[in-house]
Amino acid sequence: MDDVLLDIKNLSICYSTEDGEVHALNNADLTLHRGESLGLVGETGAGKTTLARGVMRLIPNPPGKVVGGEIFYDGRDLLKLSEADMRRIRGREISMIFQDPMTSLNPVMTVGDQILEVINVHHPDLPRHEARKKAEEMMEMVGITSSRYEDYPHQFSGGMKQRVVIAIALACSPKMLIADEPTTALDVTIQAQVLEMIRDLKEKNNTSMLLITHDLGVVAQNCDRVAIIYSGEIVEYGTLHQIYKETLHPYTEGLFGSIPNLTSNIKRLAAIDGMMPDPTALPAGCKFADRCKYATDRCRTEHPRLLEREDGHKVRCIRYESSGEVTENG
Amino acid sequence: MNKKTDTPAAGKKQRSLWQEAWRRFKKNKIAMVGLVFLLILIVIAISTQVIDLATHNQFYLSHVVKQNLKDRLQPPSAAHPFGLDEFGRDMLLRMLWGVRYSLFMGTLAIVVSCIIGGVLGAISGYYGKQIDNVIMRFMDILLAIPSMLLAIAIVAAFGTSLTNVLLAIAISYIPTFARTVRASVLTVKDQEFIEAARAIGCNDATIILQYILPNAMAPIIVQGTLGIAGAILSIAGLSFLGLGIQPPTPEWGAMLSNARTYIRDAWHVTVIPGLGIMLTILALNLMGDGLRDALDPRLKN
Amino acid sequence: MADRGTEILRVEHLKKYFPVPNGMLHAVDDVSFTIRSGETLGVVGESGCGKSTMGRAILRLHEPTAGNVTFEGHDILKYDKHQLKSLRRDMQIIFQDPFASLNPRMTVSEAIEAPLLVQGLYSRRTGKEALEKRVREIMDMVGLSNRLVNTYPHELDGGRRQRIGIARALALNPKFIVCDEPVSALDVSIQAQVLNLMQDLQDRLGLTYLFITHNLSVVKHISNDILVMYLGQMVEKAPSEILFQKPLHPYTKALLSAIPIPDPDLPMERISMKGEITSPVNPARGCRFAKRCPYATEACTSQDMEITEQEPEHFVTCLRVQRGEI
């Protein structure tokens, strides 16, 4: 398929700690199409951020290590690139927005100069006044008047800082944006503004986006496709409609049951019992089996494959193995 | 608080933060070398004290301080591995007997200043406002006087005795401890679990003793270890200047001072006490650094 | 709405100001409400709106600047140190951050014992067995396995730590608990477990909650009534169904419209807010939302706001709503 921008195949990442090997990401498969938004949903420790860092090749080594897999970006395997080539890709082709706008800006540099710096790094021959003009344009684009070019980060509110972070990320018109919980630290009204802005900019520049979040509401309002990650594995992948309306995996079902619903009245939430398995001692079978109400003995011993249905909806659960419409995949 | 009423432990290691810190400390080889060296010194210090008590100082008087002028400044040999000093006394024995002065006095001085400074710092940090201002300004005044000068002044005014030397050094270290404790109390004080303690009705004393101090111990321990090294150096320095411990007591600083005229004729009389001081301080500093790494909460998780 | 419990807590014109370098920070400015026994009042608002400060001011963890707090008919702001200590048995708090609100040097059992010992209800010397029994009882109640008694907080995950926080609050058999964002730091699936636990405990023990949160879905789920705050001011208070169906205050409307709904078929129709956020330090008179409010008029900032009962049980502090203009 030509319209695939990012294709992650069997990516596994480990961290070695004093308590043992942490299997943060296990054989993850993920596809991001051009111009599309993919929501990556999971809980703390599921491996969302590890996956994002893996794509950027920013896994701190040691203790982290990519133990296997391939990351095809625009047909090239990022894991095989030299560090110098990778640097050219970071920021220019793939940009990343981090969760905490408070700590991702340099406090002793004006916000304008921070945007300018990114432009300079990737376009060193651009004359200074033109680069500055571009930086000011970026500020206007994210809704900050360029008269605040000389202001320092502490003079901005949280939502405004996140706008600056976004301006930096988009300064070189990247083809792909990785947003790691970009609005988690923000208030709900500010979150709505920031997400709306990201959406507009994305459409304008035809950027693809990997949106990492734990909020199913944010995904529903901003993404085209969704991947659900649990214990370092992609357990379900499909279009927004497939995930929200034709939910297959019991974990996804559990997630939906766990969020209080604004549009209906339930007295008690259908919580998932138990908690995520210890990543240093993962169970042999399905990672979710211990918390799953459908689990059988087979689930605990046999590791389920990621199955793909005809409509492209993928699920990692043996309950769907026997149904005829499913074809195997990896 | 070991309760045996519960069902068998979950197989999961149940370690307090102190045990975790010890586990991390053990991994630090250099710090362990420092610790072992210090343990040896402590054993030596205790043994010499025991010998003195058992022999009613007879061994000390006949071997450690008794002069034998005809063999003076003899270089190291099989009979006397560290050689003999300017009065013909065995350097090895004098070094061994000297350990306790440096180590015990250094430790004692730091314990005294740690208690006084710690209480002042805890009050200052916990109550803040005016009390804080008064205490800390007073500490600033103390800090403005060079510690060696202060010690010299105290000893000069009250005379050279063990107690005065100790007192002089203890006083000069109070501000350091008051500041350390105050800073760590301030960081702990604003944490939510202090408010949680207040919400169940704890009074100030309980909060300080059970909630704040145990969590503020780490920097105090580190500061204390490094402080002992400084105190030993100060004691040696005062003795070297003739203001500290007086001959014939085998204090390392005093030995160094008395032997310095013979440095050209007999290297061992100065080098050996000098090395002793240096190694002890090095060991304390290595251990202090190791403790800092082991206790640093930022490394946790 | 018939057959609701009796009033347990009444807060009137509560104010809490903090001195800051350039003036007075009006963290809580004139908030009034009542809670009925066995019910939950949800308090929502964005960060910095004073909701946590209000919760702490009610418990006198922060001394209120002005106002009245009446608990079971007693004016607790007049209580002396001694009375306040016994009041802690009836009024408790659950904290937001299960990592910061537990003493890292105390084991699970020590943490749960602490309130019992501090209040002198049990003694380690004379009633060790009774104390241990009570601790086990409380641990069972909050779903903490008994084998965890000797573990330390750093060895446990967020969900279990929050259960310890709840256990501590419950240890003294309180009637009223301020829950300060108790599930905000937890993952979705753990959050649901803790919410269910809190609801079960409320039903079983007849607890009254003041539930502070920024999460509107959670607050709707757990509350009977909801109070909306904006920059220290109370904006609206109504039974939770009514607040979501028929919000009156422009801020409430904007806030509700900003919630991302987890359903792709229900797109958001966000009411956008423009303008700058008013500083809560030495604020001007009138409505603090006026600068961002699409309906604001001159009158909104020229007079003090008043709380009126617009419809039965539905309180609002918007001048234009009160005048029937919007």
mmCIF file of C-alpha atoms in Angstrom, chain C residues 140-301:
data_model
loop_
_atom_site.group_PDB
_atom_site.id
_atom_site.type_symbol
_atom_site.label_atom_id
_atom_site.label_comp_id
_atom_site.label_asym_id
_atom_site.label_seq_id
_atom_site.Cartn_x
_atom_site.Cartn_y
_atom_site.Cartn_z
ATOM 1 C CA ASP C 140 -11.042 -5.963 54.194
ATOM 2 C CA MET C 141 -13.546 -3.185 53.848
ATOM 3 C CA VAL C 142 -11.484 -1.364 51.213
ATOM 4 C CA GLY C 143 -10.422 -4.550 49.454
ATOM 5 C CA LEU C 144 -6.793 -4.638 50.549
ATOM 6 C CA SER C 145 -5.424 -8.133 50.955
ATOM 7 C CA ASN C 146 -4.230 -8.920 54.478
ATOM 8 C CA ARG C 147 -0.857 -10.039 53.274
ATOM 9 C CA LEU C 148 -0.019 -6.428 52.502
ATOM 10 C CA VAL C 149 0.083 -5.306 56.156
ATOM 11 C CA ASN C 150 3.854 -5.062 56.243
ATOM 12 C CA THR C 151 4.473 -3.642 52.809
ATOM 13 C CA TYR C 152 5.561 -0.080 52.197
ATOM 14 C CA PRO C 153 3.688 2.341 49.951
ATOM 15 C CA HIS C 154 6.489 2.454 47.356
ATOM 16 C CA GLU C 155 5.970 -1.248 46.721
ATOM 17 C CA LEU C 156 2.322 -0.790 45.781
ATOM 18 C CA ASP C 157 0.579 0.546 42.691
ATOM 19 C CA GLY C 158 -1.577 3.669 42.577
ATOM 20 C CA GLY C 159 -4.879 1.860 42.992
ATOM 21 C CA ARG C 160 -3.782 0.046 46.132
ATOM 22 C CA ARG C 161 -2.200 3.167 47.556
ATOM 23 C CA GLN C 162 -5.444 5.026 47.097
ATOM 24 C CA ARG C 163 -7.206 2.212 48.916
ATOM 25 C CA ILE C 164 -4.842 2.823 51.848
ATOM 26 C CA GLY C 165 -5.802 6.497 51.712
ATOM 27 C CA ILE C 166 -9.465 5.531 51.850
ATOM 28 C CA ALA C 167 -8.786 3.049 54.659
ATOM 29 C CA ARG C 168 -7.112 5.773 56.728
ATOM 30 C CA ALA C 169 -10.044 8.080 56.206
ATOM 31 C CA LEU C 170 -12.516 5.336 57.171
ATOM 32 C CA ALA C 171 -10.586 4.118 60.201
ATOM 33 C CA LEU C 172 -12.258 6.606 62.532
ATOM 34 C CA ASN C 173 -15.801 5.885 61.315
ATOM 35 C CA PRO C 174 -16.361 9.403 60.001
ATOM 36 C CA LYS C 175 -19.700 10.738 58.849
ATOM 37 C CA PHE C 176 -18.394 13.179 56.326
ATOM 38 C CA ILE C 177 -15.455 12.828 53.938
ATOM 39 C CA VAL C 178 -13.909 15.435 51.686
ATOM 40 C CA CYS C 179 -12.678 13.544 48.620
ATOM 41 C CA ASP C 180 -10.088 15.718 46.905
ATOM 42 C CA GLU C 181 -9.704 14.349 43.360
ATOM 43 C CA PRO C 182 -9.443 10.800 44.712
ATOM 44 C CA VAL C 183 -9.372 9.116 41.304
ATOM 45 C CA SER C 184 -7.644 11.713 39.130
ATOM 46 C CA ALA C 185 -4.234 10.121 39.447
ATOM 47 C CA LEU C 186 -5.512 6.641 38.603
ATOM 48 C CA ASP C 187 -5.877 4.809 35.323
ATOM 49 C CA VAL C 188 -9.324 4.406 33.834
ATOM 50 C CA SER C 189 -9.822 0.778 34.835
ATOM 51 C CA ILE C 190 -8.495 1.350 38.369
ATOM 52 C CA GLN C 191 -10.518 4.547 38.627
ATOM 53 C CA ALA C 192 -13.702 2.575 38.029
ATOM 54 C CA GLN C 193 -12.760 0.102 40.771
ATOM 55 C CA VAL C 194 -12.147 2.887 43.272
ATOM 56 C CA LEU C 195 -15.337 4.744 42.332
ATOM 57 C CA ASN C 196 -17.358 1.572 42.813
ATOM 58 C CA LEU C 197 -15.677 1.002 46.165
ATOM 59 C CA MET C 198 -16.495 4.524 47.299
ATOM 60 C CA GLN C 199 -20.119 4.131 46.279
ATOM 61 C CA ASP C 200 -20.417 0.785 48.057
ATOM 62 C CA LEU C 201 -18.914 2.244 51.221
ATOM 63 C CA GLN C 202 -21.301 5.165 51.065
ATOM 64 C CA ASP C 203 -24.279 2.843 50.824
ATOM 65 C CA ARG C 204 -23.003 0.588 53.595
ATOM 66 C CA LEU C 205 -21.828 3.201 56.061
ATOM 67 C CA GLY C 206 -24.143 6.065 55.195
ATOM 68 C CA LEU C 207 -21.236 8.376 54.396
ATOM 69 C CA THR C 208 -21.594 11.908 53.123
ATOM 70 C CA TYR C 209 -19.082 12.997 50.474
ATOM 71 C CA LEU C 210 -17.849 16.314 49.254
ATOM 72 C CA PHE C 211 -16.381 15.076 45.985
ATOM 73 C CA ILE C 212 -13.900 17.483 44.405
ATOM 74 C CA THR C 213 -12.809 16.788 40.848
ATOM 75 C CA HIS C 214 -12.112 18.331 37.468
ATOM 76 C CA ASN C 215 -13.521 15.295 35.684
ATOM 77 C CA LEU C 216 -17.082 16.070 34.692
ATOM 78 C CA SER C 217 -18.040 12.521 33.759
ATOM 79 C CA VAL C 218 -16.910 11.253 37.143
ATOM 80 C CA VAL C 219 -18.719 13.992 39.010
ATOM 81 C CA LYS C 220 -21.954 13.327 37.195
ATOM 82 C CA HIS C 221 -21.667 9.649 37.925
ATOM 83 C CA ILE C 222 -21.126 9.949 41.662
ATOM 84 C CA SER C 223 -22.945 13.112 42.779
ATOM 85 C CA ASN C 224 -26.466 13.948 43.822
ATOM 86 C CA ASP C 225 -25.786 17.659 43.520
ATOM 87 C CA ILE C 226 -23.056 19.478 41.658
ATOM 88 C CA LEU C 227 -21.439 22.796 42.479
ATOM 89 C CA VAL C 228 -19.491 24.533 39.720
ATOM 90 C CA MET C 229 -16.698 26.919 40.698
ATOM 91 C CA TYR C 230 -14.794 29.448 38.638
ATOM 92 C CA LEU C 231 -11.807 31.347 40.053
ATOM 93 C CA GLY C 232 -12.945 31.072 43.645
ATOM 94 C CA GLN C 233 -16.541 31.996 42.967
ATOM 95 C CA MET C 234 -19.472 29.676 43.051
ATOM 96 C CA VAL C 235 -21.090 29.748 39.640
ATOM 97 C CA GLU C 236 -23.934 27.287 39.745
ATOM 98 C CA LYS C 237 -25.315 24.525 41.921
ATOM 99 C CA ALA C 238 -27.993 22.061 40.937
ATOM 100 C CA PRO C 239 -28.972 18.398 41.171
ATOM 101 C CA SER C 240 -26.621 16.616 38.820
ATOM 102 C CA GLU C 241 -29.219 15.539 36.246
ATOM 103 C CA ILE C 242 -30.568 19.056 35.965
ATOM 104 C CA LEU C 243 -27.134 20.640 35.730
ATOM 105 C CA PHE C 244 -26.224 18.491 32.733
ATOM 106 C CA GLN C 245 -29.614 18.797 31.062
ATOM 107 C CA LYS C 246 -30.243 22.438 31.630
ATOM 108 C CA PRO C 247 -27.146 24.381 32.626
ATOM 109 C CA LEU C 248 -27.950 28.048 33.211
ATOM 110 C CA HIS C 249 -24.633 29.802 33.718
ATOM 111 C CA PRO C 250 -22.648 30.590 30.542
ATOM 112 C CA TYR C 251 -19.498 29.129 32.106
ATOM 113 C CA THR C 252 -21.198 25.848 32.942
ATOM 114 C CA LYS C 253 -22.468 25.686 29.375
ATOM 115 C CA ALA C 254 -19.003 26.263 27.941
ATOM 116 C CA LEU C 255 -17.456 23.765 30.342
ATOM 117 C CA LEU C 256 -19.947 21.039 29.502
ATOM 118 C CA SER C 257 -19.519 21.634 25.803
ATOM 119 C CA ALA C 258 -15.767 21.069 26.070
ATOM 120 C CA ILE C 259 -15.983 17.493 27.343
ATOM 121 C CA PRO C 260 -14.823 15.087 24.656
ATOM 122 C CA ILE C 261 -17.543 12.456 24.394
ATOM 123 C CA PRO C 262 -16.277 8.913 23.845
ATOM 124 C CA ASP C 263 -18.649 8.290 20.972
ATOM 125 C CA PRO C 264 -17.646 9.072 17.382
ATOM 126 C CA ASP C 265 -21.282 9.562 16.392
ATOM 127 C CA LEU C 266 -21.792 12.395 18.855
ATOM 128 C CA PRO C 267 -19.542 15.202 17.644
ATOM 129 C CA MET C 268 -18.807 18.044 20.015
ATOM 130 C CA GLU C 269 -20.356 21.426 19.555
ATOM 131 C CA ARG C 270 -17.926 23.450 21.516
ATOM 132 C CA ILE C 271 -18.866 26.885 22.738
ATOM 133 C CA SER C 272 -15.611 28.760 22.381
ATOM 134 C CA MET C 273 -14.429 31.112 25.063
ATOM 135 C CA LYS C 274 -12.292 34.066 24.156
ATOM 136 C CA GLY C 275 -10.457 36.578 26.205
ATOM 137 C CA GLU C 276 -8.103 36.376 29.102
ATOM 138 C CA ILE C 277 -8.513 34.687 32.414
ATOM 139 C CA THR C 278 -9.020 37.179 35.235
ATOM 140 C CA SER C 279 -6.352 37.095 37.913
ATOM 141 C CA PRO C 280 -7.641 35.907 41.296
ATOM 142 C CA VAL C 281 -5.160 38.261 42.981
ATOM 143 C CA ASN C 282 -7.013 41.403 44.094
ATOM 144 C CA PRO C 283 -9.824 40.751 41.609
ATOM 145 C CA ALA C 284 -12.197 43.518 40.596
ATOM 146 C CA ARG C 285 -15.817 43.455 41.658
ATOM 147 C CA GLY C 286 -18.413 41.369 40.001
ATOM 148 C CA CYS C 287 -18.361 38.240 37.935
ATOM 149 C CA ARG C 288 -14.869 36.830 37.273
ATOM 150 C CA PHE C 289 -16.042 35.052 34.169
ATOM 151 C CA ALA C 290 -17.228 38.272 32.568
ATOM 152 C CA LYS C 291 -14.042 38.806 30.525
ATOM 153 C CA ARG C 292 -14.546 35.523 28.726
ATOM 154 C CA CYS C 293 -18.327 35.500 28.715
ATOM 155 C CA PRO C 294 -20.137 36.104 25.414
ATOM 156 C CA TYR C 295 -23.120 37.553 27.269
ATOM 157 C CA ALA C 296 -21.295 39.910 29.617
ATOM 158 C CA THR C 297 -22.533 43.452 30.009
ATOM 159 C CA GLU C 298 -21.271 46.423 31.966
ATOM 160 C CA ALA C 299 -23.499 45.514 34.894
ATOM 161 C CA CYS C 300 -21.731 42.150 35.303
ATOM 162 C CA THR C 301 -18.538 43.821 36.511
#
